[in-house]
PDB file of C-alpha atoms and ligand atoms in Angstrom:
ATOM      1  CA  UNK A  28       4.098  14.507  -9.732  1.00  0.00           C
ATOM      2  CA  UNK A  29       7.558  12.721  -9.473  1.00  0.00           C
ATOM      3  CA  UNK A  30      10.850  14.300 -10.640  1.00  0.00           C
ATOM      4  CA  UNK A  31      14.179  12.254 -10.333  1.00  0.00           C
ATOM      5  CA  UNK A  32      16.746  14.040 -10.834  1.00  0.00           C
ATOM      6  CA  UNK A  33      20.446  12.946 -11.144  1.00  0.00           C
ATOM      7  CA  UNK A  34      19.747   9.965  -9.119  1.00  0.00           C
ATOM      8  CA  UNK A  35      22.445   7.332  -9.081  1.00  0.00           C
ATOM      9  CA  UNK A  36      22.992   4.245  -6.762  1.00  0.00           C
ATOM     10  CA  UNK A  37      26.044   2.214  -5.981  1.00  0.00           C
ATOM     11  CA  UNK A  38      26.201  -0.973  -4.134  1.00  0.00           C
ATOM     12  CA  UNK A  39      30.186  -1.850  -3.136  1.00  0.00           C
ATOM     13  CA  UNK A  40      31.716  -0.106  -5.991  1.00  0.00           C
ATOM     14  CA  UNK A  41      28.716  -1.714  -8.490  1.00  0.00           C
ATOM     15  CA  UNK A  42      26.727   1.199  -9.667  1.00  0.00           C
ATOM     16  CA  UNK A  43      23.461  -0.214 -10.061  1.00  0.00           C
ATOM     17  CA  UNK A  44      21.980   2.907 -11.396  1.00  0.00           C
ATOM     18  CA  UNK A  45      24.171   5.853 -13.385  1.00  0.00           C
ATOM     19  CA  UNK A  46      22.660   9.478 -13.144  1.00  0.00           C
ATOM     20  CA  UNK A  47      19.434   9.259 -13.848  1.00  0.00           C
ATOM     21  CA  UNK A  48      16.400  11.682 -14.812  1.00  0.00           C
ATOM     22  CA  UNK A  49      12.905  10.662 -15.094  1.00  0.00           C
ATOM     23  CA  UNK A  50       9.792  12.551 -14.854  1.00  0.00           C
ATOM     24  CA  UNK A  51       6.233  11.448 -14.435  1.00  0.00           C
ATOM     25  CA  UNK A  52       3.301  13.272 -14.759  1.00  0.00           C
ATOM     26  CA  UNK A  53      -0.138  13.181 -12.541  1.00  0.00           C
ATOM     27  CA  UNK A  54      -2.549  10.543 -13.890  1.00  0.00           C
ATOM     28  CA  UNK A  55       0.098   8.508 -16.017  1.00  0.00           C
ATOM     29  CA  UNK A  56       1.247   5.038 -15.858  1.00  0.00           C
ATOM     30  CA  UNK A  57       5.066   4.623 -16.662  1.00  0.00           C
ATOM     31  CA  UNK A  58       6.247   1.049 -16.882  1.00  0.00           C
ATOM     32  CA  UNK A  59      10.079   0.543 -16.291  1.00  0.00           C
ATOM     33  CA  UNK A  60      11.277  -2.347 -18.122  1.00  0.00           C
ATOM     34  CA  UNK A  61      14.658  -4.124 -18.989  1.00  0.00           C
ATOM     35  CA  UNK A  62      16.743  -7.404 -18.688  1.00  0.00           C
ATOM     36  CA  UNK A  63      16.757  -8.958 -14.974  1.00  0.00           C
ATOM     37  CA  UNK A  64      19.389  -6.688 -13.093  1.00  0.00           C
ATOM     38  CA  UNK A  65      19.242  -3.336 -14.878  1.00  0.00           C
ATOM     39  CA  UNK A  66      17.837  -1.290 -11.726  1.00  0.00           C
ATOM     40  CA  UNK A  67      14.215  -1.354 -12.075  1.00  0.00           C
ATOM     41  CA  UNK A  68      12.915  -2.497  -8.692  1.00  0.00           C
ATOM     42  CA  UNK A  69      16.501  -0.135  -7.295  1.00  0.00           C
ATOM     43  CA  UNK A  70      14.452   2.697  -8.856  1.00  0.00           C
ATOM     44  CA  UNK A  71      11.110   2.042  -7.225  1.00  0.00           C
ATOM     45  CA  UNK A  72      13.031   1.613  -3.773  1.00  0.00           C
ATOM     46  CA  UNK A  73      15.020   4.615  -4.480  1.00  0.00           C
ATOM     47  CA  UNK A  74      11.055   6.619  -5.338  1.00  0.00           C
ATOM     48  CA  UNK A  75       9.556   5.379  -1.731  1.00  0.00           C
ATOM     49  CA  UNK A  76      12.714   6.128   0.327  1.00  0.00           C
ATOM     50  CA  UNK A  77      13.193   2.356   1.387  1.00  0.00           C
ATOM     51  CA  UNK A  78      17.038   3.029  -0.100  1.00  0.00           C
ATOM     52  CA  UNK A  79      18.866   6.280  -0.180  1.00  0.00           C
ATOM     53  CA  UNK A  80      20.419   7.985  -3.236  1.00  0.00           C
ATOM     54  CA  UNK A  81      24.044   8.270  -3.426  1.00  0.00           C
ATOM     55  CA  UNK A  82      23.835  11.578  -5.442  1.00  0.00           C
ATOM     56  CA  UNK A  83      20.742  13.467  -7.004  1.00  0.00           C
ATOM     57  CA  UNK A  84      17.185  14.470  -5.516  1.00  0.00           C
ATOM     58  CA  UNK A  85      14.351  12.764  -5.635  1.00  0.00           C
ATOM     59  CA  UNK A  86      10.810  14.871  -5.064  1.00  0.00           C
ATOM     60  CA  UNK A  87       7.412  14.208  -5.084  1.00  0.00           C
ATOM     61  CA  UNK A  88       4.256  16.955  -5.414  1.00  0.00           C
ATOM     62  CA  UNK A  89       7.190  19.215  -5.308  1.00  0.00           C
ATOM     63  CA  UNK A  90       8.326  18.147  -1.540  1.00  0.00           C
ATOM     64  CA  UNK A  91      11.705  17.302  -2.165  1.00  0.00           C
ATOM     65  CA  UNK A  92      12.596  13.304  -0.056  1.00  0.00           C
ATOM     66  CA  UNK A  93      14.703  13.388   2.618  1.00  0.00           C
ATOM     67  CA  UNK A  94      15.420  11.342   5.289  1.00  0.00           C
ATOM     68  CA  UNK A  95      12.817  13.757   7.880  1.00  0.00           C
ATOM     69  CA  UNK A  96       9.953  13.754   5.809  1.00  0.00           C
ATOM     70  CA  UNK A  97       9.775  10.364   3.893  1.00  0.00           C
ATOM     71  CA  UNK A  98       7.812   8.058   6.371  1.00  0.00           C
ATOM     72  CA  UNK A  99       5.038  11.034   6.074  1.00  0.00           C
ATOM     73  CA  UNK A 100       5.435  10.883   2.279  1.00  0.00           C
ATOM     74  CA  UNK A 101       5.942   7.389   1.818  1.00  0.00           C
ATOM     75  CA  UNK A 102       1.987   7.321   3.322  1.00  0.00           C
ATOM     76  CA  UNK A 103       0.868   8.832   0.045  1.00  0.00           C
ATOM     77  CA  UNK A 104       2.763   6.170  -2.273  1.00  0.00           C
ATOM     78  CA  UNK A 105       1.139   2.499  -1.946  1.00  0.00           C
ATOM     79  CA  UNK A 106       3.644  -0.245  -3.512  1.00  0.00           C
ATOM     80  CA  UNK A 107       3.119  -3.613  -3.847  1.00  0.00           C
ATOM     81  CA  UNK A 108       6.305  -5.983  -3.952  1.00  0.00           C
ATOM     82  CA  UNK A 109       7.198  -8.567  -6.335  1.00  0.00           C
ATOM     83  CA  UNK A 110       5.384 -11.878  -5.194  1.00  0.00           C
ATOM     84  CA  UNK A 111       2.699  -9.194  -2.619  1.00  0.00           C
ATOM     85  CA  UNK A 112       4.988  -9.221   0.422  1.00  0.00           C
ATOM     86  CA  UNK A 113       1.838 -10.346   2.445  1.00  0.00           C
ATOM     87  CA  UNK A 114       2.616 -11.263   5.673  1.00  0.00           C
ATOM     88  CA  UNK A 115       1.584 -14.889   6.494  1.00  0.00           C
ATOM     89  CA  UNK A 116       0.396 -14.785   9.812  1.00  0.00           C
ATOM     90  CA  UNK A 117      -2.142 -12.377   9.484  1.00  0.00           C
ATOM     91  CA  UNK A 118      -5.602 -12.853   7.751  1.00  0.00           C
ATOM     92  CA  UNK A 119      -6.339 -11.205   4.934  1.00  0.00           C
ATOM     93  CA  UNK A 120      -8.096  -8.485   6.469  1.00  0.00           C
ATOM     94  CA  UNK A 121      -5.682  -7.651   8.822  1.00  0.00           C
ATOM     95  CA  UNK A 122      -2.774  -7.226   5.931  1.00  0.00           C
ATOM     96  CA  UNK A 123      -5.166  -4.650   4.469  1.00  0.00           C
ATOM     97  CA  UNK A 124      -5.614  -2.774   7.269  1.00  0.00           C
ATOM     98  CA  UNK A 125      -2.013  -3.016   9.147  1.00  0.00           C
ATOM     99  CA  UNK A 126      -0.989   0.496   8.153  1.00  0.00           C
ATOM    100  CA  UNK A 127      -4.374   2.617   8.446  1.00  0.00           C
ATOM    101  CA  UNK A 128      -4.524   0.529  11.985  1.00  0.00           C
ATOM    102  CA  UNK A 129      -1.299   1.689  12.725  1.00  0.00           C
ATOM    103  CA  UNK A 130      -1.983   5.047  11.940  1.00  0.00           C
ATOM    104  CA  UNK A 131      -4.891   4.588  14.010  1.00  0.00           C
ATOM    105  CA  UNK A 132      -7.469   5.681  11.374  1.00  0.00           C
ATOM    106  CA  UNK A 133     -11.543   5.570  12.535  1.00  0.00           C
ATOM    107  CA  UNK A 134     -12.489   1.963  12.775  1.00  0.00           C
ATOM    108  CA  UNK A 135     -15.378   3.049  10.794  1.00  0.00           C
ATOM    109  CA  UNK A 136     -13.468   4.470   8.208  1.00  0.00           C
ATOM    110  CA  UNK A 137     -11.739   0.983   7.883  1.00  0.00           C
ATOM    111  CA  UNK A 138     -14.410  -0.813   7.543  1.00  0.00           C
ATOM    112  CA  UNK A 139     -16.219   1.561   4.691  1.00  0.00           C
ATOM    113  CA  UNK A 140     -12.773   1.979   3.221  1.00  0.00           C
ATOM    114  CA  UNK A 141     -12.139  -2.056   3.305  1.00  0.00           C
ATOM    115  CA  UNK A 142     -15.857  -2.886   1.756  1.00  0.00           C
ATOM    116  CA  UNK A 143     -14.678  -0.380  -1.167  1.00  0.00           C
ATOM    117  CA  UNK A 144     -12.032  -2.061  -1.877  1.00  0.00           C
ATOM    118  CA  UNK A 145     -13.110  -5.328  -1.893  1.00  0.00           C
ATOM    119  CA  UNK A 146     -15.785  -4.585  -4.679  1.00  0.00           C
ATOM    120  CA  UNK A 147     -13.274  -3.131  -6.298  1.00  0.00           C
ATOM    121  CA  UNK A 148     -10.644  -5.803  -6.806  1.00  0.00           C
ATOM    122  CA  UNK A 149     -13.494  -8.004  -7.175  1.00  0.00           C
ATOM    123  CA  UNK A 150     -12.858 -10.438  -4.413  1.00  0.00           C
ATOM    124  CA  UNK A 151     -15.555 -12.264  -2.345  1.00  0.00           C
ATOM    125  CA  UNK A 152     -16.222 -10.879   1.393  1.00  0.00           C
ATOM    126  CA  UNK A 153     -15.727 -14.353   3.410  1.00  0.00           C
ATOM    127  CA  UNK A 154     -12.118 -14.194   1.768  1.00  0.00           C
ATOM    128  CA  UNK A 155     -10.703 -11.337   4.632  1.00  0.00           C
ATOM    129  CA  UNK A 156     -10.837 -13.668   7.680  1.00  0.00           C
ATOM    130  CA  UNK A 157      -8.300 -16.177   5.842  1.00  0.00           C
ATOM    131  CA  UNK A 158      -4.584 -16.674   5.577  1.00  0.00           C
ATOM    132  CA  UNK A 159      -2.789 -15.400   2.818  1.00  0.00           C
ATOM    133  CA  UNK A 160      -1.655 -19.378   2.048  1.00  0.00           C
ATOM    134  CA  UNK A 161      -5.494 -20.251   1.773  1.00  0.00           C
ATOM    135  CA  UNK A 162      -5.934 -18.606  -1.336  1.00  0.00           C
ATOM    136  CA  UNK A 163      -4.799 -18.230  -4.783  1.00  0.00           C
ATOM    137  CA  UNK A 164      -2.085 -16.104  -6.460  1.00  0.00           C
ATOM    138  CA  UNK A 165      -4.483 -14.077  -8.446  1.00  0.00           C
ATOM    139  CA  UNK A 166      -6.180 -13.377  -4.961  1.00  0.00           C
ATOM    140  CA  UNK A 167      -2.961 -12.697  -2.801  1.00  0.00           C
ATOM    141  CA  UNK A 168      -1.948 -10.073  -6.157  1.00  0.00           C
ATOM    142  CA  UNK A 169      -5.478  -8.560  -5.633  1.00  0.00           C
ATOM    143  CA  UNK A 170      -5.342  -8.664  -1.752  1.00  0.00           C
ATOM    144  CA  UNK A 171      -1.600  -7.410  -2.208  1.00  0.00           C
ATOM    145  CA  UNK A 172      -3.116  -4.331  -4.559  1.00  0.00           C
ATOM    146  CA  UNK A 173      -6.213  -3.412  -1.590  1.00  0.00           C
ATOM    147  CA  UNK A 174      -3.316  -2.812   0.605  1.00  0.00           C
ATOM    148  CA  UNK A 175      -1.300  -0.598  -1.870  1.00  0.00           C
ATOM    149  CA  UNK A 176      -4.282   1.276  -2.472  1.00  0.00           C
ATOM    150  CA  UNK A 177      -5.709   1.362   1.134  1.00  0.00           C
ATOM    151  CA  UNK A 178      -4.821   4.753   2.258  1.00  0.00           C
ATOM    152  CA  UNK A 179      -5.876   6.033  -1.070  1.00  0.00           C
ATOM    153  CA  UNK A 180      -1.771   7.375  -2.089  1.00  0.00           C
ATOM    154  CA  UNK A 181      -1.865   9.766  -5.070  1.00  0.00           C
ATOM    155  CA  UNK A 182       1.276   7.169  -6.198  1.00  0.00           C
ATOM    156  CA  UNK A 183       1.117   3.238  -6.924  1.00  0.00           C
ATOM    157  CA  UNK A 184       4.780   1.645  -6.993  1.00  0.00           C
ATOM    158  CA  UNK A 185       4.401  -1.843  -8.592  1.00  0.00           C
ATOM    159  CA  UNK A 186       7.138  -4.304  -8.598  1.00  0.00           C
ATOM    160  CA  UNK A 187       6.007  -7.059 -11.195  1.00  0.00           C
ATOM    161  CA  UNK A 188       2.949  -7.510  -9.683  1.00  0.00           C
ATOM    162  CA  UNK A 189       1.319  -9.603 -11.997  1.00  0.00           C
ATOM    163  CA  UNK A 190       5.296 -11.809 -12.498  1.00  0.00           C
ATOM    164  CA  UNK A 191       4.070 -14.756 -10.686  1.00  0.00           C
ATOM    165  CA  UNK A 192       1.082 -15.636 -12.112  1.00  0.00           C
ATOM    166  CA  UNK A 193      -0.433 -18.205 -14.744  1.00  0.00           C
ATOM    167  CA  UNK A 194      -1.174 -16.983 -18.493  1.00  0.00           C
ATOM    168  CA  UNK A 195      -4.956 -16.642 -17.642  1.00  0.00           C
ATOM    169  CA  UNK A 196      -5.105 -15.436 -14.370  1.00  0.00           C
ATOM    170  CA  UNK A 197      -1.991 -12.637 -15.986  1.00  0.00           C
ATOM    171  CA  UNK A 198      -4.479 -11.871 -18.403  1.00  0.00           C
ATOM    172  CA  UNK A 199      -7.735 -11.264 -16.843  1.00  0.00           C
ATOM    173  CA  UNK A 200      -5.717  -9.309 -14.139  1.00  0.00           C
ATOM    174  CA  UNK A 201      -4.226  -7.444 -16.710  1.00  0.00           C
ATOM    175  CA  UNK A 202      -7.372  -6.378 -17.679  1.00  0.00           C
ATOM    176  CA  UNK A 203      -8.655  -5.234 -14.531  1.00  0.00           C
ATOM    177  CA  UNK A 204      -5.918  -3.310 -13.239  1.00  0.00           C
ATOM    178  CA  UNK A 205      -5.926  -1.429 -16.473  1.00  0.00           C
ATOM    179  CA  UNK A 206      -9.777  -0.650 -15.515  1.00  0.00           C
ATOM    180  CA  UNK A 207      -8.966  -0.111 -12.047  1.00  0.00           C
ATOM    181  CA  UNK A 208      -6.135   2.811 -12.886  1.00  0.00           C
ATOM    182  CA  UNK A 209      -8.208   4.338 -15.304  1.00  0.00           C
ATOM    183  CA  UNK A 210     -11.199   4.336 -12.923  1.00  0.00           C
ATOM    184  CA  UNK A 211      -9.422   5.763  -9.816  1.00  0.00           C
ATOM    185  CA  UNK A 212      -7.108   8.035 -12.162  1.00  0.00           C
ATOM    186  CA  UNK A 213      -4.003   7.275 -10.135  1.00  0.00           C
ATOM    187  CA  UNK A 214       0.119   7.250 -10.779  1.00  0.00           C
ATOM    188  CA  UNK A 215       0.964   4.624 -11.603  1.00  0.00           C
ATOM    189  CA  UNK A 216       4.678   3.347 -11.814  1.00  0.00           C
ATOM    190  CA  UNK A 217       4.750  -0.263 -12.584  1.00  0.00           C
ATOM    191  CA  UNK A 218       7.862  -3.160 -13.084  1.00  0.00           C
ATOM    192  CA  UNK A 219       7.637  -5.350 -15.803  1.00  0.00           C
ATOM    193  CA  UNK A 220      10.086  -7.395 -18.343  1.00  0.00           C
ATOM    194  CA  UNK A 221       7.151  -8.241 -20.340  1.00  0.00           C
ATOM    195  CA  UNK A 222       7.109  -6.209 -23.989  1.00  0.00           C
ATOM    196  CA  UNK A 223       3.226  -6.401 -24.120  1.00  0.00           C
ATOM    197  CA  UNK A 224       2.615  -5.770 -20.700  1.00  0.00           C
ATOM    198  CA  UNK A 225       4.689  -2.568 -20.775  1.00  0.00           C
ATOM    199  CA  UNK A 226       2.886  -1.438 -24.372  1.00  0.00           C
ATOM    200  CA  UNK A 227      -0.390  -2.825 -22.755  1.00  0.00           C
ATOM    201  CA  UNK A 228      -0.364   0.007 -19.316  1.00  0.00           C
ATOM    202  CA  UNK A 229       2.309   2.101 -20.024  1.00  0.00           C
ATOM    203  CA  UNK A 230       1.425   5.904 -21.658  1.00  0.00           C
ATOM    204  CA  UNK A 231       5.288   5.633 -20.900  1.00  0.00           C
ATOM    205  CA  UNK A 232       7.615   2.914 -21.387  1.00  0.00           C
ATOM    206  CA  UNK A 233      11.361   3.327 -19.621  1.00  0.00           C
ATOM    207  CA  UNK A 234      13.503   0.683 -21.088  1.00  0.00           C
ATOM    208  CA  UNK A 235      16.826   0.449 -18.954  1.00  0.00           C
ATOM    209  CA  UNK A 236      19.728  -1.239 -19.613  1.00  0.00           C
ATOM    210  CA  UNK A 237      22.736  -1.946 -16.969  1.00  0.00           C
ATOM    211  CA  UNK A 238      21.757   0.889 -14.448  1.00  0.00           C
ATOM    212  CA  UNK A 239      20.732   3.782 -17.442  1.00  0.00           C
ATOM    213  CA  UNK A 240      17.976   4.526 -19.280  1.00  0.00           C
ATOM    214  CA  UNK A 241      18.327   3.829 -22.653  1.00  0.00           C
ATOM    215  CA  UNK A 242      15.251   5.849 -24.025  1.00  0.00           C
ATOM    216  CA  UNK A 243      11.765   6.842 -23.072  1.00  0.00           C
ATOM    217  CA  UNK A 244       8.816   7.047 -25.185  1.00  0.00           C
ATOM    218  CA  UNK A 245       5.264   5.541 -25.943  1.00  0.00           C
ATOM    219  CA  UNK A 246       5.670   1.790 -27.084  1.00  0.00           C
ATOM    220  CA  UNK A 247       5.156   3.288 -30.903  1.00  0.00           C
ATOM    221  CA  UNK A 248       8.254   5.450 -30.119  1.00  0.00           C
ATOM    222  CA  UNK A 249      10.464   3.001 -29.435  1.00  0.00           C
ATOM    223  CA  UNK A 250       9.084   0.556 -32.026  1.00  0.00           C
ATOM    224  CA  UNK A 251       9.252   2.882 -34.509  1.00  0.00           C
ATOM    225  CA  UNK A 252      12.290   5.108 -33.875  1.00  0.00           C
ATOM    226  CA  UNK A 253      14.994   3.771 -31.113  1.00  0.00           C
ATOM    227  CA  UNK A 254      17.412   5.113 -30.218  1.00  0.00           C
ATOM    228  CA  UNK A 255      20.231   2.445 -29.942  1.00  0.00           C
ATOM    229  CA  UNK A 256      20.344  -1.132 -31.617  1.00  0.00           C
ATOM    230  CA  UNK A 257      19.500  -2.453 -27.887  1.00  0.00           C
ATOM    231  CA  UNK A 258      15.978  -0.961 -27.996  1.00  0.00           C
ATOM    232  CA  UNK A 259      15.213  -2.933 -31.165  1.00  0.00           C
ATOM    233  CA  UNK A 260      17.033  -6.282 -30.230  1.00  0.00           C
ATOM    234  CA  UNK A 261      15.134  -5.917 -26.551  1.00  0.00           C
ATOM    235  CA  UNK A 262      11.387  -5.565 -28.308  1.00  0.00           C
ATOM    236  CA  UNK A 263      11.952  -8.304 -31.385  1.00  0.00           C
ATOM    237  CA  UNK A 264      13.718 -10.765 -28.688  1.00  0.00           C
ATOM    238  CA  UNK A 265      10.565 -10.994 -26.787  1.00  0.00           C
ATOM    239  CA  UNK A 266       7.952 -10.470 -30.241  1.00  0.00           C
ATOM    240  CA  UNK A 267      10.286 -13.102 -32.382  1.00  0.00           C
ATOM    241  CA  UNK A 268       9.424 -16.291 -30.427  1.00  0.00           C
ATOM    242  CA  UNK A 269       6.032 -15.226 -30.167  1.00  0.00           C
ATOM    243  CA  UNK A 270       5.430 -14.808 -34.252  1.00  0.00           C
ATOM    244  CA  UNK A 271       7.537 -17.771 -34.759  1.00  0.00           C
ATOM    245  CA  UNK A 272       5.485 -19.623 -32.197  1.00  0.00           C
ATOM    246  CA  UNK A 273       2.449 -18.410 -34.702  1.00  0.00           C
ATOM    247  CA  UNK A 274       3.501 -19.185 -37.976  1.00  0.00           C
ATOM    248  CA  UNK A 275       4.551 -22.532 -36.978  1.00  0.00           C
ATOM    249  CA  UNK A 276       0.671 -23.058 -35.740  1.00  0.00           C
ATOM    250  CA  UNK A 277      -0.110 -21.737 -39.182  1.00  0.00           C
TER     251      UNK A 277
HETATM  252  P1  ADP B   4      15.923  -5.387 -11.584  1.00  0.00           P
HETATM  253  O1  ADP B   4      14.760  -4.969 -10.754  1.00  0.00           O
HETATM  254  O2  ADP B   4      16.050  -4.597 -12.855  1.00  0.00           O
HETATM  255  O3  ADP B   4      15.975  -6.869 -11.857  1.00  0.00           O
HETATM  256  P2  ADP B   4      17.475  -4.566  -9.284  1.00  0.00           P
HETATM  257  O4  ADP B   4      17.176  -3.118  -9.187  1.00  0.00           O
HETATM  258  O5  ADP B   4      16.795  -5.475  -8.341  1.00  0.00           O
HETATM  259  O6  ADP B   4      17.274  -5.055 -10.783  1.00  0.00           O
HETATM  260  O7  ADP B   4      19.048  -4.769  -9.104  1.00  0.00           O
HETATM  261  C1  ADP B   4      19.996  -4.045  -9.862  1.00  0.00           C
HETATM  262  C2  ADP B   4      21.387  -4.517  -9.474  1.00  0.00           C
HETATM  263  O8  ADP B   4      21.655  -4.081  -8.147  1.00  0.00           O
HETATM  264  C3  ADP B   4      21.577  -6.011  -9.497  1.00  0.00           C
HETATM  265  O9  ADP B   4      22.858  -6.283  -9.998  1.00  0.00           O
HETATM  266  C4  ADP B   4      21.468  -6.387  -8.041  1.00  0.00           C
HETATM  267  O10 ADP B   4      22.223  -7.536  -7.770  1.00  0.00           O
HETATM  268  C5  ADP B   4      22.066  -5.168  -7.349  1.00  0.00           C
HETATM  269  N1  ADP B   4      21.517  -4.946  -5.995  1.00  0.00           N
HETATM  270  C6  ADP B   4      20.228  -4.654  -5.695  1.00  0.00           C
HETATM  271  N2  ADP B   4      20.080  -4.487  -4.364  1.00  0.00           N
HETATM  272  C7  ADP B   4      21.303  -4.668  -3.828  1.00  0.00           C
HETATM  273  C8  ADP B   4      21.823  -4.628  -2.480  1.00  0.00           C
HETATM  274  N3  ADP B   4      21.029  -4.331  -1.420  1.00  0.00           N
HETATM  275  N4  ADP B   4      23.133  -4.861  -2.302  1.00  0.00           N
HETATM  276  C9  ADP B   4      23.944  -5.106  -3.352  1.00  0.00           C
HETATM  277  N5  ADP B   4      23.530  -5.174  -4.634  1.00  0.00           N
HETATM  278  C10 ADP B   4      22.228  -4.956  -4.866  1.00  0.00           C
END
């Protein structure tokens, strides 16, 4: 579905991403994970076209981006940015809806496609006519995830969508979304420097390190054989405080 490849980025002489290859299939989730910095969310931009490659291709159903054709394409992808990126001063409803209202879709169609969605994020009706600061964080993630998924793209983009959130509400989202990818069998390309929530979504975890990928596998993979000391210091920095944390409790 989306094949990077040779992609590199550099921001006034800092390359923030080296050559790069990545492939992900139809129907996967890949989570991109790694230290605060590394290039993860610079990937994601550099998938939907908001930022430009300095060298490589980028293509997507095997339509190659470019400058001409990524608005059209970027229509296909939905992406929801760290902290939801709604806008304040419009309802609920109307954040949904900005996009298939600009692309004047059938007001019908809204409305059928908006009741959808709202059962299936789970989130109460009398919510759409309020302001994105009258409700929670769990809501404005879920709210944030109806508009990603509004115009039905074949592609989700998620920048640490769940980052912001309280332990509970993380988990019980966590949850969800897992059920709502499998349900809707989308591609899904998700941020994260959370360990467990990478092994929790990911069929394939991308661990990066200082603009590169370091290696690429299924959680087991890089548990089990990585490829550089870094893989193994990354996983046991985040599991070591957490089995500490239990044996003291012991
Ligand atoms: P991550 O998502 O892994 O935390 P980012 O992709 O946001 O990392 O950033 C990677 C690096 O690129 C960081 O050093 C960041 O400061 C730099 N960077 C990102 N966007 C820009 C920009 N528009 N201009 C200059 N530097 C940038």
């Amino acid at each position: 579905m989306l094949i990077l490849s040779k992609v590199s980025k550099t921001y006034a002489n800092h390359q923030v991403l080296a050559s790069t290859d990545l492939r992900v299939l139809a129907h996967e989730t890949v989570v991109l994970i790694g230290p605060s910095g590394c290039g993860k969310s610079t990937m994601l931009r550099l998938i939907n076209g908001l930022i430009q490659p300095d060298s490589g291709s980028i293509s997507f159903e095997g339509t190659l981006l470019t400058t001409d054709n990524i608005l059209q394409i970027r229509q296909r992808m939905g992406y929801v940015i760290q902290e939801g990126g709604l806008f304040p001063h419009l309802t609920v409803r109307d954040n949904v809806i900005v996009m298939a209202r600009y692309l004047r879709r059938d007001a019908v169609w809204i409305d059928s496609r908006l009741d959808d969605l709202v059962q299936l994020v789970k989130l109460p009706h009398e919510l759409m006519s309020r302001y994105p600061a009258e409700i929670s964080g769990g809501q404005r993630q879920r709210v944030s995830l109806m508009r990603a998924l509004m115009l039905d793209p074949d592609l989700l983009l998620l920048d640490e969508p769940l980052g912001a959130l309280d332990p509970m509400i993380r988990y019980e989202l966590q949850l969800e979304l897992k059920n709502i990818f499998d349900q809707l069998g989308k591609t899904v390309v998700m941020v994260t420097h959370d360990i467990a929530e990478a092994a929790f979504f990911g069929h394939t975890i991308v661990l990066m390190q200082e603009g590169r990928i370091v290696q690429t596998g299924s959680f087991n993979d890089l548990a089990k054989t990585p490829s550089e000391p870094f893989v193994e210091k990354f996983i046991s920095a985040q599991r070591q405080p957490m089995a500490q944390l239990a044996k003291g409790l012991q």
